[in-house]
Short mmCIF file of C-alpha atoms and ligand atoms in Angstrom, two decimals:
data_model
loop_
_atom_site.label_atom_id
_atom_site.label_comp_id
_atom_site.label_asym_id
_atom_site.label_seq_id
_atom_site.Cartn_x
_atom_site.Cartn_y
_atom_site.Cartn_z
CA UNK D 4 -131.63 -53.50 126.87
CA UNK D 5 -132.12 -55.31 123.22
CA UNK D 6 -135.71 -54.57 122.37
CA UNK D 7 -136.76 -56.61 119.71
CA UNK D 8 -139.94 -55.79 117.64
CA UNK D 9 -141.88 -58.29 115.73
CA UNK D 10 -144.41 -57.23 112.85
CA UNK D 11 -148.09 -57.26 115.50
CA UNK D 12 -150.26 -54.35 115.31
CA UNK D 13 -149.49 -54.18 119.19
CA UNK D 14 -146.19 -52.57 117.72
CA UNK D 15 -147.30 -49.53 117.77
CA UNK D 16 -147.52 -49.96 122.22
CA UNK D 17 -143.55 -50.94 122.15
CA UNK D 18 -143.20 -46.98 121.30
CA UNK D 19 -144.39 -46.16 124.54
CA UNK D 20 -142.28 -49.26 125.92
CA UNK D 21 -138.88 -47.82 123.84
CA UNK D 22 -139.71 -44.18 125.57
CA UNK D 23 -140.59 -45.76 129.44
CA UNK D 24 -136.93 -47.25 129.41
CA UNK D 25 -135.07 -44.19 127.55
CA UNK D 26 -136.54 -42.44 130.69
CA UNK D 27 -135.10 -44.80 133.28
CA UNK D 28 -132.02 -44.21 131.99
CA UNK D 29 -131.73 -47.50 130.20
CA UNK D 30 -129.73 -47.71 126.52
CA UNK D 31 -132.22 -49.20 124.42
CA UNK D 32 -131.33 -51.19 121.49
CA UNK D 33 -134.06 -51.55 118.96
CA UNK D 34 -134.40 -54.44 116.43
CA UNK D 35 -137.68 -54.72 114.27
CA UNK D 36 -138.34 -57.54 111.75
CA UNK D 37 -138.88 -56.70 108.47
CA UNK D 38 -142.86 -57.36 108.85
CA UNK D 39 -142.50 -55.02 111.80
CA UNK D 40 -141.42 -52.31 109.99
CA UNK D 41 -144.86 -52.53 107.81
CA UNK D 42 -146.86 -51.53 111.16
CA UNK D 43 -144.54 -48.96 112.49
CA UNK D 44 -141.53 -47.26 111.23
CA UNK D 45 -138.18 -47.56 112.04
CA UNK D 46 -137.61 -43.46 112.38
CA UNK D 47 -140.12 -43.81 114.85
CA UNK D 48 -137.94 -46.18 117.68
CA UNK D 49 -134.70 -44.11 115.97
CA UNK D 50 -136.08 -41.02 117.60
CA UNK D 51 -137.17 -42.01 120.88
CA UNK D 52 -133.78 -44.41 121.83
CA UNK D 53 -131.26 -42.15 119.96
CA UNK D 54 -129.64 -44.94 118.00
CA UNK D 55 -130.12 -46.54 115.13
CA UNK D 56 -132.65 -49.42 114.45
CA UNK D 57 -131.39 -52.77 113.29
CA UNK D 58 -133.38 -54.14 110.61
CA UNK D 59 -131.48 -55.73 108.14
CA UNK D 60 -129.26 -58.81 108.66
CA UNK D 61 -127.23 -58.37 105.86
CA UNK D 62 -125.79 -54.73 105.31
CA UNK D 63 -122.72 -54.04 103.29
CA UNK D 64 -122.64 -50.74 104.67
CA UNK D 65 -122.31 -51.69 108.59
CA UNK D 66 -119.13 -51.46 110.18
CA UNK D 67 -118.70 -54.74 111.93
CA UNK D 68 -117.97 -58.17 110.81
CA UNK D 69 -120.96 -60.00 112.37
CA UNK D 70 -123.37 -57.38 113.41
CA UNK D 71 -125.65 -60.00 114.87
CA UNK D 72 -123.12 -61.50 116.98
CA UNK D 73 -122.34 -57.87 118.07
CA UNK D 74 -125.63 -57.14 119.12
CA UNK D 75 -126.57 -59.99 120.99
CA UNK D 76 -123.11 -59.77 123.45
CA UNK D 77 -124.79 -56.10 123.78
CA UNK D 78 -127.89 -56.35 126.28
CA UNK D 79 -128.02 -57.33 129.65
CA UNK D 80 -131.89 -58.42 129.20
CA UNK D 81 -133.52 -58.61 125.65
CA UNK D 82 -137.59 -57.91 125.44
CA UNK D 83 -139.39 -59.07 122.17
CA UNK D 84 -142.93 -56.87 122.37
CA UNK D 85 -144.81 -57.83 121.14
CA UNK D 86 -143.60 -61.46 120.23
CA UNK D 87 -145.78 -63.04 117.02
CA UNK D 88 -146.88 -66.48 116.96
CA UNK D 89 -144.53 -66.96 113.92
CA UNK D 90 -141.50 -65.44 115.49
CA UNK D 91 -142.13 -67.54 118.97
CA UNK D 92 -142.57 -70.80 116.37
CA UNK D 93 -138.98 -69.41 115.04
CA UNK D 94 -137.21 -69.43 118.54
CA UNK D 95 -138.38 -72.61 119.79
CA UNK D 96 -136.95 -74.31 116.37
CA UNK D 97 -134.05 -71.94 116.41
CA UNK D 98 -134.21 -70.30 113.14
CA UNK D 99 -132.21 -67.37 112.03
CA UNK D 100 -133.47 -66.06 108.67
CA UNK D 101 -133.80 -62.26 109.77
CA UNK D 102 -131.74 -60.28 112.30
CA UNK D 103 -133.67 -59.79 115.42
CA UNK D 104 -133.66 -64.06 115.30
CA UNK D 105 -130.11 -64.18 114.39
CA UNK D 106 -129.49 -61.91 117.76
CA UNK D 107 -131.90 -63.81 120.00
CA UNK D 108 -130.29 -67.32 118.86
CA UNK D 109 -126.89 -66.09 119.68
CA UNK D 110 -127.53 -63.72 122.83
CA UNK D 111 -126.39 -65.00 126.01
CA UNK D 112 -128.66 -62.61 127.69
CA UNK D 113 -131.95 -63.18 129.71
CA UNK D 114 -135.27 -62.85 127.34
CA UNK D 115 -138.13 -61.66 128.10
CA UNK D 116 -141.42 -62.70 124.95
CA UNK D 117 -144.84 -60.85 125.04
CA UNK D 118 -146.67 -62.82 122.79
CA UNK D 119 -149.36 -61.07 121.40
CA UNK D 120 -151.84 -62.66 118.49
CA UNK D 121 -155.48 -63.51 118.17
CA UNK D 122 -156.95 -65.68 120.32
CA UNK D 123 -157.45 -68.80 118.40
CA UNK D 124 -153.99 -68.82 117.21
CA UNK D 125 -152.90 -68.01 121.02
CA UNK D 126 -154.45 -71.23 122.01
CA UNK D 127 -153.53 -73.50 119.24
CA UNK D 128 -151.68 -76.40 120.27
CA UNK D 129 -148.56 -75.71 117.98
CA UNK D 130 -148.33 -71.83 119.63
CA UNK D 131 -148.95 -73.66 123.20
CA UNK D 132 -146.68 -76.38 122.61
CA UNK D 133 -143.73 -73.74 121.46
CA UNK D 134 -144.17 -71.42 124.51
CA UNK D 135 -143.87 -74.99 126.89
CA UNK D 136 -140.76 -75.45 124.89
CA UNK D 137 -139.44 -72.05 125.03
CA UNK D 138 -140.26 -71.56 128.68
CA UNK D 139 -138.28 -74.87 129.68
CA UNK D 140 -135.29 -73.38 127.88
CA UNK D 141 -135.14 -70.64 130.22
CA UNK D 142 -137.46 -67.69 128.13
CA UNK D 143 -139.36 -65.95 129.94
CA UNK D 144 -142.77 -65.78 128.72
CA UNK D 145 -145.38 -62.98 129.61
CA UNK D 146 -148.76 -63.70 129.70
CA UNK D 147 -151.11 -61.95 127.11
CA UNK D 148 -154.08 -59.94 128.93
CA UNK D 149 -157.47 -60.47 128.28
CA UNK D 150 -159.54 -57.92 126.11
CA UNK D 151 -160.60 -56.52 122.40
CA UNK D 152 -158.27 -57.73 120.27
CA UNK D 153 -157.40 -55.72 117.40
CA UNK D 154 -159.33 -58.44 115.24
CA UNK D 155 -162.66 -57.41 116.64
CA UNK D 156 -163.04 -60.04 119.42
CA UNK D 157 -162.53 -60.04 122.92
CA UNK D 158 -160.02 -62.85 124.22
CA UNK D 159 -156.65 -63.71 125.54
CA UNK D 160 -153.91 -62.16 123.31
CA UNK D 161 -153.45 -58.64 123.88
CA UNK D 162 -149.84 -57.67 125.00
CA UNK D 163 -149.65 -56.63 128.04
CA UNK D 164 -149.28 -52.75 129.29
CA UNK D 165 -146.15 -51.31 128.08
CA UNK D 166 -145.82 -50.28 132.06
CA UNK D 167 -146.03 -53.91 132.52
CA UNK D 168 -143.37 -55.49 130.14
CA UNK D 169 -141.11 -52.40 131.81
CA UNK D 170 -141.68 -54.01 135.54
CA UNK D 171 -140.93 -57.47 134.15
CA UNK D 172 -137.85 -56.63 132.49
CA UNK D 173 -136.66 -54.67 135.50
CA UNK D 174 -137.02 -57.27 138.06
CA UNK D 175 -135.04 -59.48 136.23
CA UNK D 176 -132.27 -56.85 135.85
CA UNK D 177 -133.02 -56.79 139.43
CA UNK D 178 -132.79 -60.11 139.97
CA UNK D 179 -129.51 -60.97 138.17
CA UNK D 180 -127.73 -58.36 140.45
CA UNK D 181 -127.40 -60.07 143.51
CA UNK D 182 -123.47 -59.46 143.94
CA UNK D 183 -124.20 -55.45 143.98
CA UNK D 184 -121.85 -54.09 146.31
CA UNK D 185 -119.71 -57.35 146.85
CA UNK D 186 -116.33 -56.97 146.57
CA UNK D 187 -114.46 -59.61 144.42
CA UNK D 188 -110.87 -60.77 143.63
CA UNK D 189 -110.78 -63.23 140.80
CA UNK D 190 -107.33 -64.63 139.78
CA UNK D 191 -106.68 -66.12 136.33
CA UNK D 192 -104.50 -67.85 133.94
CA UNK D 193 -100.72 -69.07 134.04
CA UNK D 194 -98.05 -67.52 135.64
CA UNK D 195 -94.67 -67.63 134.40
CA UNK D 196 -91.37 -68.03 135.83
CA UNK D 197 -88.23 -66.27 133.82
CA UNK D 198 -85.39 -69.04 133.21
CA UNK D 199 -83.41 -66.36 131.02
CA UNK D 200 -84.39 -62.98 129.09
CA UNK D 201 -86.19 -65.62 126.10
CA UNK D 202 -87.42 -68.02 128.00
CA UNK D 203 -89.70 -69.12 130.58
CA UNK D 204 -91.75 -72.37 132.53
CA UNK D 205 -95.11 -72.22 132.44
CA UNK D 206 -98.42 -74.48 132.15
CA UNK D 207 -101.26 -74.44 129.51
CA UNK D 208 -103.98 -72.39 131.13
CA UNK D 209 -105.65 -69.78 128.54
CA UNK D 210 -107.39 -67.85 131.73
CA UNK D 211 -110.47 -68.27 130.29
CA UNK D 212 -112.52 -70.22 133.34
CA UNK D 213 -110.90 -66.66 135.12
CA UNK D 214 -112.15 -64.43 133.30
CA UNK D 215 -115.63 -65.93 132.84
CA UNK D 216 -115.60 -65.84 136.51
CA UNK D 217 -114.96 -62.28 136.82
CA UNK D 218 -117.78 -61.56 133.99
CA UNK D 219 -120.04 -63.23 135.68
CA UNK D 220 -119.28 -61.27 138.99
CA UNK D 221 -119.75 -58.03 137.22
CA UNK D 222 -123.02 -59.14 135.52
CA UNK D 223 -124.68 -59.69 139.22
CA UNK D 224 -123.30 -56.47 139.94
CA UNK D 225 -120.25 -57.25 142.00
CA UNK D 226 -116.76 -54.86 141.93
CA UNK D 227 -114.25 -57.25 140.78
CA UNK D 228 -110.81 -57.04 140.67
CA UNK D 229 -109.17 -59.69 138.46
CA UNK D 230 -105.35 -60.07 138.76
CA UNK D 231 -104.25 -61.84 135.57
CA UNK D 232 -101.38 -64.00 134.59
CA UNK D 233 -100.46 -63.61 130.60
CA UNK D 234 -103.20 -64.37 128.91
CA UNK D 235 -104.68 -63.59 124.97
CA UNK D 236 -107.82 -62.49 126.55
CA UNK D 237 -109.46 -59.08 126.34
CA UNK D 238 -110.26 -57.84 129.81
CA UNK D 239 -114.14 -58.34 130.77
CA UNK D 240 -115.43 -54.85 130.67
CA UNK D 241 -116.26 -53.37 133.82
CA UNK D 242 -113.93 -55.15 135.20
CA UNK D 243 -110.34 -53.44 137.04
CA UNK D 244 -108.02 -55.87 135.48
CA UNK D 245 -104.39 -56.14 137.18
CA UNK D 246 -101.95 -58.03 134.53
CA UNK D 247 -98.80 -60.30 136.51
CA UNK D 248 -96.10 -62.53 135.15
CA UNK D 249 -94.90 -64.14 138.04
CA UNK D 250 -96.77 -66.27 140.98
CA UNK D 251 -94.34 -63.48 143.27
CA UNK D 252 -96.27 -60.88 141.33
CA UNK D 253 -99.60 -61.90 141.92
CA UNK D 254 -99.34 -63.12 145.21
CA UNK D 255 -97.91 -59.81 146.05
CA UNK D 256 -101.23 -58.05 144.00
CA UNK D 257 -103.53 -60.33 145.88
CA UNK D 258 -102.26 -59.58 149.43
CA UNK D 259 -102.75 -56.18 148.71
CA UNK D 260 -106.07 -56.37 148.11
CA UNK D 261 -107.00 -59.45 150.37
CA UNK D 262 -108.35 -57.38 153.72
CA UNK D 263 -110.61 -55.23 151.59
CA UNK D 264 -112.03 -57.75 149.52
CA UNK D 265 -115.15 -60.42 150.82
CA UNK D 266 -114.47 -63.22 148.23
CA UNK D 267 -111.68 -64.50 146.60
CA UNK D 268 -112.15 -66.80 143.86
CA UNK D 269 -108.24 -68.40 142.43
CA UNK D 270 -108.77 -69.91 139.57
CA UNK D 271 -105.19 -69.03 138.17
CA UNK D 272 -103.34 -71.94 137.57
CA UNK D 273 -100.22 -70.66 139.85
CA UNK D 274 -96.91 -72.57 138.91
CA UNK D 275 -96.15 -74.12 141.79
CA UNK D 276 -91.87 -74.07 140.96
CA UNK D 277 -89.70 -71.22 139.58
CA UNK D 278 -85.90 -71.76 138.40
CA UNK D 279 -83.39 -71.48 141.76
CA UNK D 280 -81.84 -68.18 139.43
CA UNK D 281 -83.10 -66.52 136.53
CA UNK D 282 -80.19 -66.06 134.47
CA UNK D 283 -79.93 -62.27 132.96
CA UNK D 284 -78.15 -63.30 130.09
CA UNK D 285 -79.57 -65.89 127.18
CA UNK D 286 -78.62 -69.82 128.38
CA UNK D 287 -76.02 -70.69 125.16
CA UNK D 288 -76.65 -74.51 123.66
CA UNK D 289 -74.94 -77.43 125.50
CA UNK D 290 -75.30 -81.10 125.85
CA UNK D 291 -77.59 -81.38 128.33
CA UNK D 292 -78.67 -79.05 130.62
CA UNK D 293 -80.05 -79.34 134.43
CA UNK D 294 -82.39 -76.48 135.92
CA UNK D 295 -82.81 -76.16 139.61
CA UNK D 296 -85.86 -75.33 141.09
CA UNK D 297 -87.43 -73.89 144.08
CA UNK D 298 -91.11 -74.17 145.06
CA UNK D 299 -93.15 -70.88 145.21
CA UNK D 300 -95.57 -69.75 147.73
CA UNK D 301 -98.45 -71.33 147.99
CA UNK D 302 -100.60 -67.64 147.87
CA UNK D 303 -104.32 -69.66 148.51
CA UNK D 304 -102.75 -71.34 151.78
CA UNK D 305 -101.74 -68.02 152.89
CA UNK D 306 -104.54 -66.55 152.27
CA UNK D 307 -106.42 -69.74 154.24
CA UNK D 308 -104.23 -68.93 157.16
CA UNK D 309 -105.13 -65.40 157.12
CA UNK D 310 -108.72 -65.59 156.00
CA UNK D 311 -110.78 -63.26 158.28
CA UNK D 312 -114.20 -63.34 157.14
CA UNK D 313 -113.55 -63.77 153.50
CA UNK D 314 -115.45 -66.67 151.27
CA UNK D 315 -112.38 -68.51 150.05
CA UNK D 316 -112.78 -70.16 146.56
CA UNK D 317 -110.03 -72.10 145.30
CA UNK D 318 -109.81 -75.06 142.03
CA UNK D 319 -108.60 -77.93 141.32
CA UNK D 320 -107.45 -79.12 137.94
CA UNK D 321 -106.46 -82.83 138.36
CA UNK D 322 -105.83 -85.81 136.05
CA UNK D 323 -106.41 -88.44 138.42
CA UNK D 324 -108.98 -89.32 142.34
CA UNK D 325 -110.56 -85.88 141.45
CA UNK D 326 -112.64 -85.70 144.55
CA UNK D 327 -109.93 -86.91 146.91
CA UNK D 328 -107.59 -85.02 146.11
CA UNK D 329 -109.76 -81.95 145.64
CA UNK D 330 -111.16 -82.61 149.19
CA UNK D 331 -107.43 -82.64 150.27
CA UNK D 332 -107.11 -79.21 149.00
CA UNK D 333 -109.92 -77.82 150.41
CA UNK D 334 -109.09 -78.73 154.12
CA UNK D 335 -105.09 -78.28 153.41
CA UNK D 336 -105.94 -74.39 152.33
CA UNK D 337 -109.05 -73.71 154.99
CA UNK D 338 -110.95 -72.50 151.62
CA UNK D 339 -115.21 -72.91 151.89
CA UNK D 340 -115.21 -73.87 148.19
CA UNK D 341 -113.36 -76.10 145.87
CA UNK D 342 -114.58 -76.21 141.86
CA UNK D 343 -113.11 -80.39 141.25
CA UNK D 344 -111.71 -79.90 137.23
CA UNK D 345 -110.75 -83.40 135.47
CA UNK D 346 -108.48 -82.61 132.70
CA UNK D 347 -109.07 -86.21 131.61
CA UNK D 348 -112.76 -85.56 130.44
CA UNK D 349 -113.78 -84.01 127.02
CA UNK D 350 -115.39 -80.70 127.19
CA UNK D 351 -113.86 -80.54 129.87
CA UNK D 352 -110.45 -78.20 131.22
CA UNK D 353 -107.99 -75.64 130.18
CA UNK D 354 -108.41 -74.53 126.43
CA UNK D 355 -112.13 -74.94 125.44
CA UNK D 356 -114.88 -72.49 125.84
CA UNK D 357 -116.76 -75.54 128.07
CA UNK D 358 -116.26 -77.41 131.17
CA UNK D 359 -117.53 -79.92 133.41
CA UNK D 360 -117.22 -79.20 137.41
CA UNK D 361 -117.86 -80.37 140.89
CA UNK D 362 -118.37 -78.01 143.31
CA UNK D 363 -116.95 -79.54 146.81
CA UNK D 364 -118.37 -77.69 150.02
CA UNK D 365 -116.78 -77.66 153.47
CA UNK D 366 -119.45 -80.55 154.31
CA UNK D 367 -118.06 -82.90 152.11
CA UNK D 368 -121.35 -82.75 149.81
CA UNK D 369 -120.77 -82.09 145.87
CA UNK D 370 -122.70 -80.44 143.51
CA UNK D 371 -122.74 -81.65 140.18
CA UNK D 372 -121.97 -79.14 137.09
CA UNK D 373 -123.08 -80.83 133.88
CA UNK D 374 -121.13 -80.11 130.57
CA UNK D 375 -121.43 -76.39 129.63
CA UNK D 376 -120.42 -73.02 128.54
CA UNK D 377 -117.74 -71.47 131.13
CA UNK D 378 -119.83 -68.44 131.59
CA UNK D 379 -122.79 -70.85 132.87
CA UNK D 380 -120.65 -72.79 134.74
CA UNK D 381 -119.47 -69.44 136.83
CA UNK D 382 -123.02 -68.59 137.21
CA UNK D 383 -123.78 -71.88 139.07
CA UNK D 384 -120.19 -71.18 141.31
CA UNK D 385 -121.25 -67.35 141.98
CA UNK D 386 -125.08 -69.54 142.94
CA UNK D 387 -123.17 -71.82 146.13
CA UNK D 388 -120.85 -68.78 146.81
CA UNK D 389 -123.69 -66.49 147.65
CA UNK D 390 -125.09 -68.01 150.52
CA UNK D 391 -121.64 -68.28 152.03
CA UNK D 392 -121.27 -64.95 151.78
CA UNK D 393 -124.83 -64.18 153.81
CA UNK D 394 -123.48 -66.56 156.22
CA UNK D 395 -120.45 -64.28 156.68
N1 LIG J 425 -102.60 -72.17 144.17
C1 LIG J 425 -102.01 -71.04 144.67
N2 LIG J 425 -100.65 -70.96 144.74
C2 LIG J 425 -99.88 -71.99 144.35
C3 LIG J 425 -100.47 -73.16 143.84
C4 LIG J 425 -101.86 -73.21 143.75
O1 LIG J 425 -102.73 -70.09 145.03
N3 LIG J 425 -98.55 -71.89 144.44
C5 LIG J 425 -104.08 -72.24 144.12
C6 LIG J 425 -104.64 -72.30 142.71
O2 LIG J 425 -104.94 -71.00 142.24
C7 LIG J 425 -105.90 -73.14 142.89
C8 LIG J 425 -105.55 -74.06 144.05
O3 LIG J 425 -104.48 -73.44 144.73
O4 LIG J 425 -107.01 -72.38 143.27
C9 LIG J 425 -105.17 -75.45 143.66
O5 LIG J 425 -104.17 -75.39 142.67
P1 LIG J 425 -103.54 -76.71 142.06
O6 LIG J 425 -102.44 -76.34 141.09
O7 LIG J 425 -104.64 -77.62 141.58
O8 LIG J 425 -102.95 -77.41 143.36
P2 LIG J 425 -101.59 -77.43 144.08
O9 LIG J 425 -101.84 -77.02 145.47
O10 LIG J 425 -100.55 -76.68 143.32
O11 LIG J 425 -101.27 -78.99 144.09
P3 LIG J 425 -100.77 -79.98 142.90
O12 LIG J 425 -100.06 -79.09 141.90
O13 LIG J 425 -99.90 -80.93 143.60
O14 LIG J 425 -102.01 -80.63 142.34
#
């Protein structure tokens, strides 16, 4: 949990708030703005969470490169109690001139605002107007309670109970776990096929649509297991991460986990030929040279064939009739899901951090994935798994 603290005298209630989730059990991240700090002190959040407080965006004395960056891939769910009318004015135009707005423009996590101001400045247009705006970008906005104000008149503006920004940031914790207990094989990146000790055939997936995937598994609480062809990625955390070379290596890691697992998601790009022999010795220079090659398992089509149960996800990277020949794969491999990839489209594909998708269901009907970050994109995949998987 990122809690962020913005300079309101209802800072002195986000104590309370900082001690009601050290007592669940939650790691609580504190970042105050500077005008914060002039309403409550630092030493007193440092004491209650056990860590220290992140005030100051620039710090020559911090370890890490970017210690925004590094704090915003930290929460799961980021609160800002209370949130001031010029802090919400600084989200909604996405300004980053302290840290605690550096971290909430670059966070990928859910986050929760408790505005809390005067009344008249509550209901002026421009405050209104950047709440609409925030709350149509996917904040989540708590609404102030009614009562005395710390300016002497009753109104709308108080921040709510700590008690209550503690139940609203729970049940979206809640919420996002709706995998809890699922059990989850995600396959990812190339595999490679040995011609001779130096070299190899291979394609140009970078594994990261994989291992997005499997994130996004383990952030709505699934256990994933994600077998892995080579790859420059850092294994998701959380995550039991099984590395391969070969498609004979992973199919053999998949069909050992196949009958325990519920869903199976391949989004390796699997090569579909390895050299006739692998030669043990380095292939010497000639004129021309001719490699033979024989055509590797198919491991989703035996998995279709054996599929007992399990939601079967496969992909299909194409350059050409995306939807027929996805559709094709689909049937060919009995799987309930196929995510349609055109290689052809910017954005879209192996090598960015983007894509673009079409989700194909057994019915024939497509869902549409606009252009967006991979780690969105598996969050709308995980959203037409899950009722598959009730349907189980
Ligand atoms: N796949 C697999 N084993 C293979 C080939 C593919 O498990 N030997 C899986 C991939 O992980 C992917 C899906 O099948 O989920 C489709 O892969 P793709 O390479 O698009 O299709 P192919 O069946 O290999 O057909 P083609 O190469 O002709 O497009």
């Amino acid at each position: 949990m990122l809690l962020g603290i913005t300079g309101g005298i209802a800072a002195y209630k986000s104590a309370e708030l900082a001690r009601i989730m050290v007592r669940e059990n939650w790691q609580v991240q504190v970042v105050m703005t500077p005008a914060a700090t002039s309403f409550i002190s630092p030493l007193t959040f440092q004491s209650i969470t056990n860590r220290p407080v992140g005030v100051e965006l620039f710090d020559t004395s911090a370890v890490s490169r970017a210690k925004h960056v590094d704090l915003a891939s930290f929460p799961e769910v980021a609160v800002v109690a209370p949130a001031t009318a010029n802090t919400l004015s600084k989200l909604a135009t996405g300004m980053a001139d302290n840290l605690l707005t550096s971290v909430l423009l670059a966070t990928e996590a859910e986050v929760v605002l408790a505005p809390s101001m005067n009344e008249g400045m509550y209901h002026n247009p421009a405050v209104q107007d950047n709440l609409q705006l925030l709350r149509s970008r996917g904040f989540f906005i708590l609404e102030p309670a009614e009562g005395e104000l710390a300016c002497g008149v009753e109104g709308r503006g108080r921040m709510p109970e700590p008690a209550q920004v503690y139940n609203a940031a729970r049940d979206i914790l809640e919420k996002n776990k709706d995998y809890t207990g699922v059990r989850v094989l995600v396959t990812a990146g190339p595999t490679r096929e040995s011609l001779d000790p130096v070299r190899f055939i291979s394609n140009r997936s970078t594994g990261k649509m994989g291992y997005k995937l499997a994130s996004a598994f383990r952030e709505r609480g699934a256990d994933v297991v994600l077998v892995s062809g080579p790859t420059n990625l850092t294994p998701p955390e959380g995550v039991e991460t099984v590395l391969v070379e070969s498609t004979g290596e992973m199919l053999q890691e998949v069909q050992k986990r196949f009958s325990r697992v519920q869903v199976v998601a391949k989004a390796a790009a699997v090569s579909d030929y390895a050299p006739q022999k692998s030669e043990n010795k380095k292939i010497k220079k000639k004129d021309s040279l001719s490699i033979e090659l024989r055509s590797n398992p198919d491991i989703l089509k035996n998995l279709g064939e054996q599929k007992a149960g399990q939601v079967l996800v496969g992909f299909a990277a194409e350059t050409n009739d995306l939807l027929q020949n996805a559709e094709g794969k689909l049937r060919a491999k009995n799987l309930d899901l196929i995510v349609a990839n055109d290689l052809s489209e910017e954005g879209a594909g192996f090598a960015g951090d983007t894509n673009r998708v079409k989700i194909i269901r057994r019915d024939g009907s497509i869902v549409e994935v606009p252009l967006m970050d991979k780690l969105e994109v598996s969050h709308r995949i995980l959203d037409e798994i899950l009722p598959l998987l009730q349907e189980q």
